[in-house]
């Protein structure tokens, strides 16, 4: 008999989680104004809100905490992180930040000014927020295949080179401070970017004299997909692939809460010393001194260790196979999801799930609420709420895809939990025709509204 797949780790510590009743959940979600961010964590049984900062650190990472050097300047923890970044990613210069959006804040303060345009592949919401906050524009150049959930394109995070060239031709070089390539592309479904595409984007960027920034939160998952799906890389190690990927970037921002498997942390990587020096000023103002930038020494240690572990094939295989395990159960039951299954999450196509609901009634949010009520499972809307209003017209932006994301934390849940999530969602699917009405907004913030939005049920 062939031996089945099994995870390449075992569990040393556990954290109890609480079950609840359907009636309790109906009340709790109403009290939370139908915003899942406003639920208390003990009102949630399985929390798939995000895979960010929610992973389980390894015994080696916890040991590193004890070795943290908390010196204000020149701490050994800083050098541990510097060595990991240099040896895995190839950047000579870096600045620690407290998380990914802080890295964006510092880097974009250095690079972006009013009226600029920043092309990329479906920028993440904080990335877009930091661009639009500076009165610049993010232009989505993702390939069209990414927006057809049943299209099995292996690299749905890819940038469409024609769309990109159109932008590079239409604006003067001075108005394009950088191209942002997100690996993997969270907004289009945790979909990878191929090595070929990374090389092509870099070659085009070089021709136009524009630097390339990788938004690298899930870079290791991207490398895993390159190994599996790109012929030329199937014999390479993840670390070799990662090295080749970052050869095509001039700078990187990193939310270490994902692929460096820590609960908090981030950084910016630079190849050019001058840009690093310019960014240093903002880092000191917004984050902290150059050698800690918003992180404690122990956290820099755990992050460095996480970078080594997070780029191991066995770890990545265990991780990504779990997402696939959940995704395949849903596909088998006919639940419409973004295919192929992504690296960190299953993205449910809410428009296909609830085709009778009008988009104005917040379809993916409605589905997220129903799944919570069904089983105490918390996902997150990646749809109209997240897309915000157009900064110029203030009209709602209805995205091409209206998705419910079920993000799986790293090394946290078992496949029994995945079976439970699948059953809960399949139950909702089987009663989908009874979900006749959605929700409307009663309060929203001017930008990034989804975190604090308040809703009421439409009757
Ligand atoms: N870039 C990407 C691709 C992300 O997914 C995130 C965060 C960030 C940047 C910002 O990083 O949270 O450390 O400030 N994504 C989380 C998520 C919040 O749930 O997908 P951060």
Short mmCIF file of C-alpha atoms and ligand atoms in Angstrom, two decimals:
data_model
loop_
_atom_site.label_atom_id
_atom_site.label_comp_id
_atom_site.label_asym_id
_atom_site.label_seq_id
_atom_site.Cartn_x
_atom_site.Cartn_y
_atom_site.Cartn_z
CA UNK A 1 0.00 0.00 0.00
CA UNK A 2 1.22 3.53 -0.74
CA UNK A 3 1.73 5.46 2.45
CA UNK A 4 -0.65 8.41 2.74
CA UNK A 5 0.55 11.97 3.17
CA UNK A 6 1.12 13.12 6.76
CA UNK A 7 2.27 16.44 8.20
CA UNK A 8 5.97 16.86 8.91
CA UNK A 9 5.46 18.17 12.45
CA UNK A 10 3.86 17.05 15.68
CA UNK A 11 1.97 19.06 18.31
CA UNK A 12 3.66 20.02 21.60
CA UNK A 13 1.20 22.55 23.02
CA UNK A 14 -2.54 23.04 22.54
CA UNK A 15 -5.04 25.86 23.07
CA UNK A 16 -8.70 25.02 23.85
CA UNK A 17 -11.34 26.54 21.56
CA UNK A 18 -15.02 27.05 22.37
CA UNK A 19 -18.11 25.68 20.69
CA UNK A 20 -21.36 27.66 20.75
CA UNK A 21 -25.00 27.28 19.76
CA UNK A 22 -26.66 28.63 16.65
CA UNK A 23 -28.88 30.94 18.74
CA UNK A 24 -25.88 32.37 20.57
CA UNK A 25 -24.20 33.07 17.23
CA UNK A 26 -27.29 34.75 15.77
CA UNK A 27 -27.26 37.15 18.75
CA UNK A 28 -23.47 37.71 18.74
CA UNK A 29 -23.26 38.56 15.06
CA UNK A 30 -26.19 40.98 15.43
CA UNK A 31 -24.41 42.63 18.39
CA UNK A 32 -21.30 42.87 16.20
CA UNK A 33 -23.34 44.85 13.63
CA UNK A 34 -22.82 41.98 11.20
CA UNK A 35 -19.10 42.75 11.00
CA UNK A 36 -17.05 39.62 11.72
CA UNK A 37 -14.05 41.73 12.77
CA UNK A 38 -16.14 42.89 15.74
CA UNK A 39 -16.71 39.39 17.14
CA UNK A 40 -14.74 38.37 20.23
CA UNK A 41 -12.43 35.47 19.45
CA UNK A 42 -14.17 33.22 22.01
CA UNK A 43 -17.36 33.62 19.99
CA UNK A 44 -15.58 31.87 17.11
CA UNK A 45 -14.98 28.10 16.93
CA UNK A 46 -12.70 27.92 13.88
CA UNK A 47 -11.08 31.20 12.99
CA UNK A 48 -10.23 31.54 9.31
CA UNK A 49 -10.37 35.34 9.31
CA UNK A 50 -6.72 35.48 8.38
CA UNK A 51 -3.50 33.49 8.17
CA UNK A 52 -1.64 36.63 9.28
CA UNK A 53 0.09 36.47 12.64
CA UNK A 54 -2.10 33.50 13.61
CA UNK A 55 0.39 30.70 12.92
CA UNK A 56 1.99 28.37 15.48
CA UNK A 57 5.68 29.04 16.03
CA UNK A 58 7.99 26.04 16.24
CA UNK A 59 9.97 24.94 19.31
CA UNK A 60 13.05 26.45 17.65
CA UNK A 61 11.34 29.79 17.18
CA UNK A 62 10.20 29.83 20.82
CA UNK A 63 13.77 29.02 21.89
CA UNK A 64 15.03 31.95 19.86
CA UNK A 65 12.79 34.26 21.92
CA UNK A 66 14.95 33.50 24.94
CA UNK A 67 18.09 34.51 23.07
CA UNK A 68 16.72 37.90 22.04
CA UNK A 69 19.09 40.83 22.46
CA UNK A 70 17.07 43.87 23.53
CA UNK A 71 19.86 46.45 23.08
CA UNK A 72 18.52 49.65 21.56
CA UNK A 73 21.23 49.78 18.90
CA UNK A 74 23.35 47.12 17.23
CA UNK A 75 21.58 44.15 18.84
CA UNK A 76 22.76 40.67 17.83
CA UNK A 77 19.09 39.93 16.98
CA UNK A 78 19.28 42.58 14.27
CA UNK A 79 22.28 40.83 12.75
CA UNK A 80 20.54 37.46 12.94
CA UNK A 81 17.70 38.93 10.92
CA UNK A 82 20.11 40.67 8.54
CA UNK A 83 21.94 37.40 7.87
CA UNK A 84 18.70 35.50 7.23
CA UNK A 85 17.48 38.20 4.80
CA UNK A 86 20.82 38.32 2.97
CA UNK A 87 21.27 34.55 2.70
CA UNK A 88 17.67 33.66 1.78
CA UNK A 89 16.46 36.71 -0.16
CA UNK A 90 19.70 38.33 -1.31
CA UNK A 91 19.09 41.90 -0.04
CA UNK A 92 22.14 43.79 1.27
CA UNK A 93 20.12 46.44 3.08
CA UNK A 94 17.00 46.11 5.20
CA UNK A 95 14.88 47.95 7.74
CA UNK A 96 12.80 46.13 10.35
CA UNK A 97 9.20 47.35 10.75
CA UNK A 98 6.44 46.23 13.08
CA UNK A 99 4.39 44.65 10.26
CA UNK A 100 3.78 44.70 6.50
CA UNK A 101 1.72 47.87 6.23
CA UNK A 102 4.36 49.72 8.24
CA UNK A 103 6.91 48.61 5.63
CA UNK A 104 4.58 50.01 2.96
CA UNK A 105 4.18 53.26 4.88
CA UNK A 106 7.93 53.78 5.16
CA UNK A 107 8.77 52.70 1.62
CA UNK A 108 5.94 54.63 -0.04
CA UNK A 109 6.80 57.74 1.97
CA UNK A 110 10.17 57.47 0.24
CA UNK A 111 8.93 56.66 -3.26
CA UNK A 112 5.38 57.87 -3.97
CA UNK A 113 4.01 61.39 -4.47
CA UNK A 114 0.63 62.85 -5.41
CA UNK A 115 -0.50 62.05 -8.94
CA UNK A 116 1.75 58.99 -9.35
CA UNK A 117 0.56 55.67 -10.71
CA UNK A 118 1.65 52.29 -9.35
CA UNK A 119 0.93 49.31 -11.62
CA UNK A 120 0.85 45.80 -10.18
CA UNK A 121 -1.13 42.57 -9.82
CA UNK A 122 -4.24 43.21 -7.68
CA UNK A 123 -2.58 45.22 -4.89
CA UNK A 124 -3.48 44.14 -1.37
CA UNK A 125 -5.87 46.52 0.44
CA UNK A 126 -3.28 48.12 2.76
CA UNK A 127 -0.93 48.53 -0.21
CA UNK A 128 -3.66 50.22 -2.21
CA UNK A 129 -4.64 52.23 0.88
CA UNK A 130 -1.09 53.56 1.26
CA UNK A 131 -0.97 54.45 -2.43
CA UNK A 132 -4.36 56.19 -2.44
CA UNK A 133 -3.69 57.95 0.86
CA UNK A 134 -0.83 59.69 -0.97
CA UNK A 135 -3.27 60.69 -3.75
CA UNK A 136 -1.64 58.30 -6.17
CA UNK A 137 -3.36 55.50 -8.11
CA UNK A 138 -2.92 51.73 -8.07
CA UNK A 139 -3.47 50.20 -11.52
CA UNK A 140 -4.37 46.50 -11.65
CA UNK A 141 -2.56 44.68 -14.46
CA UNK A 142 -3.42 41.10 -13.43
CA UNK A 143 -4.11 38.63 -16.27
CA UNK A 144 -7.82 38.30 -17.14
CA UNK A 145 -7.80 34.56 -16.35
CA UNK A 146 -7.51 35.43 -12.64
CA UNK A 147 -11.07 36.74 -12.69
CA UNK A 148 -12.64 33.54 -14.04
CA UNK A 149 -12.82 31.26 -11.02
CA UNK A 150 -13.15 28.05 -13.05
CA UNK A 151 -10.17 28.80 -15.30
CA UNK A 152 -7.36 26.44 -14.24
CA UNK A 153 -4.45 28.71 -15.26
CA UNK A 154 -1.51 27.61 -13.05
CA UNK A 155 -0.27 31.16 -12.38
CA UNK A 156 -3.30 33.37 -11.87
CA UNK A 157 -1.18 35.93 -10.02
CA UNK A 158 0.70 36.79 -13.22
CA UNK A 159 0.91 40.31 -14.56
CA UNK A 160 -0.44 40.85 -18.08
CA UNK A 161 2.59 42.26 -19.87
CA UNK A 162 0.44 44.11 -22.42
CA UNK A 163 -1.53 45.85 -19.69
CA UNK A 164 1.69 46.72 -17.89
CA UNK A 165 3.36 48.09 -21.01
CA UNK A 166 0.29 50.18 -21.73
CA UNK A 167 0.69 51.87 -18.33
CA UNK A 168 4.45 52.30 -18.74
CA UNK A 169 3.90 53.91 -22.16
CA UNK A 170 1.04 56.17 -21.08
CA UNK A 171 2.77 57.94 -18.19
CA UNK A 172 6.13 59.67 -17.96
CA UNK A 173 8.76 57.73 -16.01
CA UNK A 174 8.68 60.33 -13.22
CA UNK A 175 5.06 59.45 -12.48
CA UNK A 176 5.71 55.71 -12.03
CA UNK A 177 7.78 55.30 -8.85
CA UNK A 178 7.64 51.50 -8.93
CA UNK A 179 5.81 48.36 -10.04
CA UNK A 180 4.45 46.27 -7.16
CA UNK A 181 4.33 42.50 -7.70
CA UNK A 182 2.52 40.61 -4.94
CA UNK A 183 3.76 37.02 -4.46
CA UNK A 184 1.49 35.12 -4.04
CA UNK A 185 -1.32 37.44 -5.07
CA UNK A 186 -3.66 37.54 -2.08
CA UNK A 187 -6.45 39.58 -3.66
CA UNK A 188 -6.90 37.24 -6.63
CA UNK A 189 -7.04 34.14 -4.42
CA UNK A 190 -3.57 33.33 -3.08
CA UNK A 191 -2.54 32.69 -6.66
CA UNK A 192 1.14 32.40 -7.61
CA UNK A 193 3.22 34.40 -10.09
CA UNK A 194 5.44 32.31 -12.36
CA UNK A 195 9.20 32.73 -12.45
CA UNK A 196 8.90 33.50 -16.15
CA UNK A 197 6.47 36.32 -15.41
CA UNK A 198 8.73 37.73 -12.67
CA UNK A 199 11.62 37.75 -15.17
CA UNK A 200 9.50 39.32 -17.93
CA UNK A 201 8.20 42.05 -15.62
CA UNK A 202 11.72 42.83 -14.46
CA UNK A 203 13.02 42.96 -18.04
CA UNK A 204 10.24 45.36 -19.07
CA UNK A 205 10.73 47.47 -15.93
CA UNK A 206 14.45 47.75 -16.69
CA UNK A 207 13.71 48.89 -20.25
CA UNK A 208 11.52 51.68 -18.87
CA UNK A 209 13.87 52.47 -15.97
CA UNK A 210 11.32 51.65 -13.24
CA UNK A 211 12.16 49.73 -10.04
CA UNK A 212 10.28 46.58 -9.05
CA UNK A 213 8.99 46.04 -5.51
CA UNK A 214 7.84 42.59 -4.38
CA UNK A 215 5.08 42.55 -1.81
CA UNK A 216 6.46 39.35 -0.33
CA UNK A 217 4.11 38.26 2.47
CA UNK A 218 3.67 34.76 0.96
CA UNK A 219 6.83 34.49 -1.14
CA UNK A 220 7.66 30.94 0.03
CA UNK A 221 4.23 29.63 -0.94
CA UNK A 222 4.81 31.22 -4.33
CA UNK A 223 8.13 29.36 -4.61
CA UNK A 224 6.38 26.06 -3.75
CA UNK A 225 3.94 26.55 -6.65
CA UNK A 226 6.82 27.39 -9.02
CA UNK A 227 8.49 24.11 -8.04
CA UNK A 228 5.30 22.15 -8.68
CA UNK A 229 4.07 23.90 -11.79
CA UNK A 230 7.05 25.30 -13.70
CA UNK A 231 9.00 22.54 -15.45
CA UNK A 232 12.42 24.22 -15.26
CA UNK A 233 12.22 24.45 -11.46
CA UNK A 234 10.98 21.03 -10.44
CA UNK A 235 14.39 19.78 -9.35
CA UNK A 236 15.35 22.99 -7.51
CA UNK A 237 15.05 23.47 -3.78
CA UNK A 238 12.64 26.07 -2.41
CA UNK A 239 15.61 28.16 -1.27
CA UNK A 240 17.11 28.11 -4.78
CA UNK A 241 13.77 29.16 -6.26
CA UNK A 242 13.34 31.93 -3.70
CA UNK A 243 16.80 33.20 -4.57
CA UNK A 244 15.97 33.28 -8.27
CA UNK A 245 12.63 35.00 -7.62
CA UNK A 246 14.19 37.86 -5.68
CA UNK A 247 16.89 38.36 -8.31
CA UNK A 248 14.04 40.13 -10.14
CA UNK A 249 13.22 42.63 -7.39
CA UNK A 250 14.89 45.92 -6.48
CA UNK A 251 13.04 46.23 -3.22
CA UNK A 252 10.69 44.16 -1.11
CA UNK A 253 8.12 44.79 1.59
CA UNK A 254 7.40 41.91 3.93
CA UNK A 255 4.62 41.11 6.31
CA UNK A 256 6.48 38.47 8.32
CA UNK A 257 3.20 37.42 9.93
CA UNK A 258 2.68 35.08 6.99
CA UNK A 259 5.62 33.16 5.53
CA UNK A 260 8.08 33.95 8.33
CA UNK A 261 5.53 32.34 10.69
CA UNK A 262 5.68 34.95 13.46
CA UNK A 263 2.84 36.70 15.24
CA UNK A 264 4.16 40.19 14.56
CA UNK A 265 6.89 41.69 12.41
CA UNK A 266 7.91 42.92 9.00
CA UNK A 267 10.71 44.51 7.04
CA UNK A 268 11.78 46.29 3.87
CA UNK A 269 14.62 44.97 1.72
CA UNK A 270 16.70 47.17 -0.61
CA UNK A 271 19.43 46.50 -3.13
CA UNK A 272 20.21 50.18 -3.60
CA UNK A 273 22.01 51.91 -0.75
CA UNK A 274 20.68 55.38 -1.55
CA UNK A 275 17.00 54.35 -1.41
CA UNK A 276 17.74 52.50 1.84
CA UNK A 277 19.28 55.67 3.29
CA UNK A 278 16.28 57.79 2.22
CA UNK A 279 13.86 55.29 3.76
CA UNK A 280 15.88 55.18 6.99
CA UNK A 281 14.70 58.68 7.87
CA UNK A 282 11.03 57.65 7.65
CA UNK A 283 11.73 54.40 9.48
CA UNK A 284 13.23 56.26 12.42
CA UNK A 285 10.27 58.65 12.49
CA UNK A 286 7.47 56.09 12.13
CA UNK A 287 8.87 52.78 13.40
CA UNK A 288 12.04 52.98 15.45
CA UNK A 289 15.81 53.06 15.21
CA UNK A 290 17.44 51.31 12.21
CA UNK A 291 18.39 48.17 14.13
CA UNK A 292 14.98 47.41 15.62
CA UNK A 293 12.33 49.43 13.71
CA UNK A 294 9.28 48.54 15.77
CA UNK A 295 10.35 45.02 16.75
CA UNK A 296 11.81 43.64 19.94
CA UNK A 297 15.05 41.67 19.74
CA UNK A 298 13.35 38.38 20.59
CA UNK A 299 10.85 38.87 17.80
CA UNK A 300 13.64 39.54 15.29
CA UNK A 301 15.23 36.25 16.38
CA UNK A 302 12.01 34.29 15.90
CA UNK A 303 11.51 35.96 12.54
CA UNK A 304 14.99 35.00 11.33
CA UNK A 305 14.39 31.40 12.39
CA UNK A 306 10.97 31.51 10.70
CA UNK A 307 12.53 32.56 7.40
CA UNK A 308 14.74 29.45 7.41
CA UNK A 309 11.87 27.11 8.40
CA UNK A 310 9.30 28.75 6.16
CA UNK A 311 11.42 28.00 3.09
CA UNK A 312 11.66 24.24 3.80
CA UNK A 313 9.83 22.07 1.27
CA UNK A 314 8.37 19.67 3.88
CA UNK A 315 6.82 22.48 5.86
CA UNK A 316 5.34 24.10 2.73
CA UNK A 317 4.00 20.79 1.47
CA UNK A 318 2.17 20.17 4.78
CA UNK A 319 0.78 23.67 4.71
CA UNK A 320 -0.41 23.87 1.13
CA UNK A 321 -1.79 20.33 1.07
CA UNK A 322 -4.14 21.31 3.90
CA UNK A 323 -5.62 24.15 1.85
CA UNK A 324 -5.97 21.75 -1.07
CA UNK A 325 -7.66 19.19 1.25
CA UNK A 326 -10.36 21.69 2.19
CA UNK A 327 -10.68 22.98 -1.37
CA UNK A 328 -11.18 19.52 -2.87
CA UNK A 329 -14.02 18.68 -0.47
CA UNK A 330 -15.82 21.85 -1.49
CA UNK A 331 -15.24 21.25 -5.19
CA UNK A 332 -16.59 17.69 -4.84
CA UNK A 333 -19.79 19.10 -3.27
CA UNK A 334 -20.21 21.60 -6.12
CA UNK A 335 -19.38 24.68 -4.03
CA UNK A 336 -17.99 27.32 -6.43
CA UNK A 337 -14.43 28.33 -5.42
CA UNK A 338 -11.45 30.00 -7.06
CA UNK A 339 -9.51 27.23 -8.84
CA UNK A 340 -6.83 26.04 -8.69
CA UNK A 341 -6.93 26.22 -4.88
CA UNK A 342 -4.64 28.99 -3.60
CA UNK A 343 -1.65 28.88 -1.27
CA UNK A 344 -3.06 30.24 1.98
CA UNK A 345 -6.82 30.16 1.63
CA UNK A 346 -9.87 28.85 -0.13
CA UNK A 347 -11.74 31.64 -1.88
CA UNK A 348 -15.46 30.95 -2.34
CA UNK A 349 -17.12 32.59 -5.36
CA UNK A 350 -20.02 34.28 -3.58
CA UNK A 351 -21.68 35.55 -6.76
CA UNK A 352 -22.00 31.99 -8.04
CA UNK A 353 -22.96 30.71 -4.59
CA UNK A 354 -25.80 33.25 -4.17
CA UNK A 355 -26.58 34.31 -7.76
CA UNK A 356 -30.03 35.62 -6.85
CA UNK A 357 -28.70 38.35 -4.49
CA UNK A 358 -28.00 41.79 -6.04
CA UNK A 359 -24.42 43.06 -5.62
CA UNK A 360 -25.69 46.09 -3.67
CA UNK A 361 -26.70 43.69 -0.87
CA UNK A 362 -23.07 42.69 -0.13
CA UNK A 363 -23.12 39.11 -1.37
CA UNK A 364 -19.80 37.80 0.02
CA UNK A 365 -20.45 39.43 3.39
CA UNK A 366 -23.88 37.77 3.48
CA UNK A 367 -22.22 34.41 2.85
CA UNK A 368 -19.61 35.07 5.56
CA UNK A 369 -22.39 35.80 8.07
CA UNK A 370 -24.31 32.65 7.09
CA UNK A 371 -21.20 30.47 7.51
CA UNK A 372 -20.58 31.97 10.94
CA UNK A 373 -24.17 31.31 12.01
CA UNK A 374 -24.02 27.78 10.61
CA UNK A 375 -20.88 26.60 12.37
CA UNK A 376 -19.05 29.37 14.22
CA UNK A 377 -16.51 29.53 11.39
CA UNK A 378 -15.16 33.02 10.73
CA UNK A 379 -14.02 33.88 7.20
CA UNK A 380 -13.56 37.29 5.62
CA UNK A 381 -15.22 39.17 2.81
CA UNK A 382 -12.98 39.97 -0.15
CA UNK A 383 -15.57 41.87 -2.13
CA UNK A 384 -17.50 45.12 -2.22
CA UNK A 385 -16.81 46.14 1.37
CA UNK A 386 -13.08 45.58 0.98
CA UNK A 387 -12.98 47.30 -2.43
CA UNK A 388 -14.02 50.58 -0.76
CA UNK A 389 -15.29 53.61 -2.64
CA UNK A 390 -13.52 55.20 -5.58
CA UNK A 391 -11.33 57.94 -4.06
CA UNK A 392 -12.37 60.44 -6.77
CA UNK A 393 -16.08 59.74 -7.36
CA UNK A 394 -16.86 58.28 -3.88
CA UNK A 395 -19.03 55.68 -5.64
CA UNK A 396 -18.93 52.06 -4.48
CA UNK A 397 -16.37 50.02 -6.41
CA UNK A 398 -17.88 46.66 -7.28
CA UNK A 399 -14.99 44.25 -7.84
CA UNK A 400 -15.06 41.69 -10.64
CA UNK A 401 -14.92 38.91 -8.04
CA UNK A 402 -17.03 38.85 -4.91
CA UNK A 403 -15.26 36.32 -2.65
CA UNK A 404 -15.44 34.79 0.81
CA UNK A 405 -11.90 33.95 1.94
CA UNK A 406 -11.25 31.08 4.32
CA UNK A 407 -7.61 31.67 5.29
CA UNK A 408 -5.89 28.80 7.07
CA UNK A 409 -3.41 29.70 9.84
CA UNK A 410 -0.06 27.90 9.63
CA UNK A 411 0.36 24.68 11.69
CA UNK A 412 -2.75 25.48 13.78
CA UNK A 413 -5.76 23.39 12.74
CA UNK A 414 -6.02 19.69 11.91
CA UNK A 415 -7.77 18.14 8.94
CA UNK A 416 -10.70 17.31 11.26
CA UNK A 417 -11.19 21.05 11.54
CA UNK A 418 -11.11 21.25 7.74
CA UNK A 419 -13.80 18.53 7.54
CA UNK A 420 -15.93 20.58 9.94
CA UNK A 421 -15.48 23.78 7.88
CA UNK A 422 -16.34 21.95 4.67
CA UNK A 423 -19.49 20.44 6.22
CA UNK A 424 -20.64 23.82 7.55
CA UNK A 425 -20.17 25.51 4.18
CA UNK A 426 -21.82 22.65 2.31
CA UNK A 427 -24.82 22.96 4.67
CA UNK A 428 -25.08 26.64 3.75
CA UNK A 429 -24.77 25.71 0.08
CA UNK A 430 -27.65 23.25 0.40
CA UNK A 431 -29.91 25.95 1.83
CA UNK A 432 -28.64 28.76 -0.40
CA UNK A 433 -32.04 29.36 -2.03
CA UNK A 434 -33.50 30.27 1.35
CA UNK A 435 -31.01 33.16 1.73
CA UNK A 436 -33.19 35.79 0.05
CA UNK A 437 -31.83 39.08 1.39
CA UNK A 438 -28.46 40.61 2.18
CA UNK A 439 -27.24 43.61 4.20
CA UNK A 440 -26.86 47.37 3.92
CA UNK A 441 -24.27 49.73 5.42
CA UNK A 442 -25.27 51.94 8.37
CA UNK A 443 -21.75 53.26 9.18
CA UNK A 444 -18.50 53.31 7.21
CA UNK A 445 -15.08 54.94 7.57
CA UNK A 446 -13.76 57.05 4.63
CA UNK A 447 -10.99 54.51 3.79
CA UNK A 448 -10.49 50.80 4.60
CA UNK A 449 -14.08 50.65 5.74
CA UNK A 450 -14.35 46.86 6.04
CA UNK A 451 -12.56 46.75 9.40
CA UNK A 452 -15.08 48.96 11.21
CA UNK A 453 -18.16 48.94 8.98
CA UNK A 454 -21.59 48.46 10.61
CA UNK A 455 -24.43 46.76 8.79
CA UNK A 456 -28.11 46.00 9.10
CA UNK A 457 -30.12 43.15 7.68
CA UNK A 458 -32.43 43.92 4.78
CA UNK A 459 -35.95 42.51 5.23
N1 LIG B 1 0.62 42.53 1.60
C1 LIG B 1 -0.13 41.42 1.51
C2 LIG B 1 -0.13 40.61 0.26
C3 LIG B 1 -0.93 41.03 2.60
O1 LIG B 1 -1.68 39.94 2.49
C4 LIG B 1 -0.90 41.82 3.78
C5 LIG B 1 -1.71 41.46 4.93
C6 LIG B 1 -0.09 42.95 3.83
C7 LIG B 1 0.67 43.27 2.72
C8 LIG B 1 -0.02 43.84 5.04
O2 LIG B 1 0.66 43.21 6.05
O3 LIG B 1 -0.98 42.85 7.90
O4 LIG B 1 1.48 42.73 8.31
O5 LIG B 1 0.40 44.89 7.87
N2 LIG B 1 -2.63 40.63 4.88
C9 LIG B 1 -3.47 40.14 5.97
C10 LIG B 1 -4.51 39.23 5.43
C11 LIG B 1 -3.99 41.20 6.89
O6 LIG B 1 -5.43 38.89 6.18
O7 LIG B 1 -4.41 38.82 4.27
P1 LIG B 1 0.37 43.44 7.62
#
